[in-house]
XYZ file of N, CA and C in Angstrom:
210
model
N 124.237 109.606 109.586
C 122.961 110.200 109.846
C 122.522 111.613 110.555
N 121.788 112.242 109.858
C 121.821 113.716 110.398
C 121.230 113.651 111.732
N 121.841 115.031 112.855
C 120.805 115.221 113.747
C 119.827 115.318 114.113
N 118.950 114.270 115.029
C 117.619 114.488 115.137
C 117.232 116.078 115.968
N 116.657 116.565 115.388
C 116.330 117.878 116.021
C 115.416 117.677 117.262
N 114.947 118.960 118.235
C 114.067 118.744 119.076
C 112.794 118.818 118.451
N 112.518 119.770 117.670
C 111.100 119.495 116.899
C 110.643 118.174 116.727
N 111.775 117.713 115.774
C 111.489 116.433 115.009
C 111.358 115.585 116.076
N 112.084 115.399 116.779
C 111.976 114.135 117.903
C 110.252 114.262 119.005
N 110.051 115.744 118.799
C 108.403 115.841 119.730
C 107.601 115.937 118.626
N 107.493 116.184 117.614
C 106.756 116.275 116.843
C 106.371 114.765 116.399
N 107.159 113.834 116.563
C 106.771 112.295 116.070
C 106.269 112.175 117.162
N 106.338 112.205 118.389
C 106.410 111.586 119.750
C 104.839 112.277 119.751
N 104.093 113.282 119.398
C 103.268 113.795 119.481
C 101.979 113.454 118.347
N 102.402 113.232 117.702
C 101.518 112.571 116.250
C 101.428 110.953 116.717
N 102.561 110.241 117.265
C 102.398 108.897 117.510
C 101.423 108.744 119.268
N 101.648 109.484 119.652
C 100.565 109.379 120.970
C 99.283 109.723 120.955
N 98.859 110.754 119.852
C 97.592 111.266 119.460
C 96.901 110.031 118.491
N 97.965 109.555 117.709
C 96.770 108.575 117.089
C 96.093 109.580 115.876
N 96.771 110.970 115.696
C 96.577 111.590 114.373
C 97.181 111.279 113.070
N 96.695 110.862 111.875
C 97.034 110.742 111.177
C 97.693 111.863 109.606
N 98.782 111.371 109.300
C 99.445 112.679 108.530
C 98.757 113.321 107.531
N 97.599 112.412 107.285
C 96.448 113.299 106.375
C 95.824 114.312 106.693
N 95.287 113.760 108.221
C 94.462 115.099 108.869
C 95.347 115.916 109.227
N 96.875 116.001 109.709
C 97.167 117.122 110.238
C 97.477 117.625 108.777
N 97.736 117.574 107.919
C 98.457 117.830 106.826
C 96.950 118.994 106.432
N 95.906 118.508 106.189
C 94.661 119.315 106.048
C 94.721 120.357 106.457
N 94.562 120.007 108.688
C 94.593 121.108 109.265
C 95.730 122.317 108.953
N 96.605 121.689 108.928
C 97.983 122.582 108.556
C 97.706 123.432 107.490
N 96.858 122.936 105.997
C 97.256 123.600 104.960
C 98.484 123.383 104.032
N 99.036 122.140 104.776
C 99.745 121.710 103.706
C 99.867 120.008 103.455
N 100.986 119.670 101.991
C 100.676 118.622 102.064
C 101.316 117.125 102.983
N 100.761 116.238 102.790
C 101.178 114.837 103.273
C 102.925 115.048 103.284
N 103.303 115.329 102.071
C 104.820 115.231 101.946
C 105.480 116.459 102.900
N 104.841 117.226 103.345
C 105.285 118.301 104.275
C 105.687 117.482 105.590
N 104.089 116.668 106.018
C 104.187 116.407 107.016
C 105.425 115.330 107.301
N 105.658 114.335 106.621
C 106.746 113.441 106.156
C 108.255 113.995 106.490
N 108.246 115.010 105.386
C 109.269 115.700 106.192
C 109.650 116.662 107.073
N 108.638 116.845 107.642
C 108.777 117.377 109.250
C 109.555 116.287 110.364
N 108.523 114.912 109.836
C 108.777 113.741 110.408
C 110.339 113.351 110.345
N 110.635 113.758 109.268
C 111.749 112.570 108.680
C 113.023 113.778 108.923
N 112.703 115.418 109.567
C 113.732 116.361 109.865
C 114.770 116.488 108.615
N 114.135 116.507 107.164
C 114.176 117.327 106.395
C 113.618 118.753 106.072
N 112.657 119.097 106.822
C 112.543 120.311 106.601
C 111.869 120.885 108.111
N 111.263 121.975 108.672
C 110.832 122.413 109.312
C 109.731 123.469 109.226
N 108.296 123.683 109.444
C 107.361 124.296 109.020
C 107.600 125.608 109.688
N 107.005 126.455 108.514
C 107.077 127.925 108.710
C 106.200 128.329 110.316
N 106.393 129.395 110.472
C 105.287 129.828 111.536
C 104.484 129.692 111.501
N 103.759 130.089 110.614
C 102.252 130.011 110.487
C 102.055 128.789 110.649
N 102.539 127.671 109.417
C 102.176 126.005 109.592
C 102.257 125.673 111.093
N 103.204 126.140 111.931
C 103.850 125.741 113.184
C 102.361 126.051 114.132
N 102.140 127.366 113.683
C 100.507 127.483 114.838
C 99.982 127.031 114.497
N 99.342 126.518 113.287
C 98.362 125.208 113.111
C 98.767 123.826 113.664
N 99.821 123.961 113.544
C 100.259 122.470 113.793
C 99.966 122.409 115.641
N 100.228 123.335 116.235
C 100.130 123.076 117.275
C 98.950 123.458 117.873
N 97.918 124.583 117.239
C 96.407 124.352 117.265
C 96.155 122.612 117.483
N 96.466 122.037 116.222
C 95.479 120.788 116.267
C 96.332 119.735 117.082
N 97.441 119.576 117.472
C 97.750 118.608 118.232
C 97.823 119.051 119.868
N 97.167 120.384 120.371
C 96.742 120.599 121.237
C 98.337 120.813 122.449
N 99.331 121.683 121.238
C 100.593 121.555 122.399
C 101.086 122.815 122.472
N 101.817 123.366 122.777
C 102.435 124.644 122.388
C 104.083 124.740 121.646
N 104.012 125.869 120.938
C 105.106 125.805 120.233
C 106.326 125.777 120.897
N 106.350 126.456 122.249
C 107.856 126.040 122.967
C 107.701 124.641 123.675
N 106.748 124.347 123.333
C 107.234 122.570 123.620
C 107.700 121.814 122.364
N 107.202 122.382 120.935
C 107.517 121.354 119.964
C 108.638 122.153 119.700
N 109.199 122.851 120.046
C 110.755 123.574 119.625
C 111.457 123.080 120.799
N 111.098 122.702 122.045
C 112.029 122.336 122.923
C 112.617 123.620 124.327
N 111.805 124.525 123.897
C 112.045 125.405 125.010
C 111.397 124.957 126.173
N 110.225 124.365 126.479
C 109.745 124.147 127.583
C 109.475 122.634 127.732
N 109.230 121.681 128.956
C 108.643 120.603 128.677
C 107.225 120.428 129.358
């Protein structure tokens, strides 16, 4: 099994606690629902532009999602 990244862990936690649907986030981040699924599964990570949109929509900092701050 692949190692869970800090981004993957925190991204999944944010989605779980915020009750935001993947479809909503995909639309806000201008990516497909499959991209959001891939981020959740750790198959890929977002580009900087997409990370910015995700952070804005989830109301968290990029530093938090990347595991640089708590």
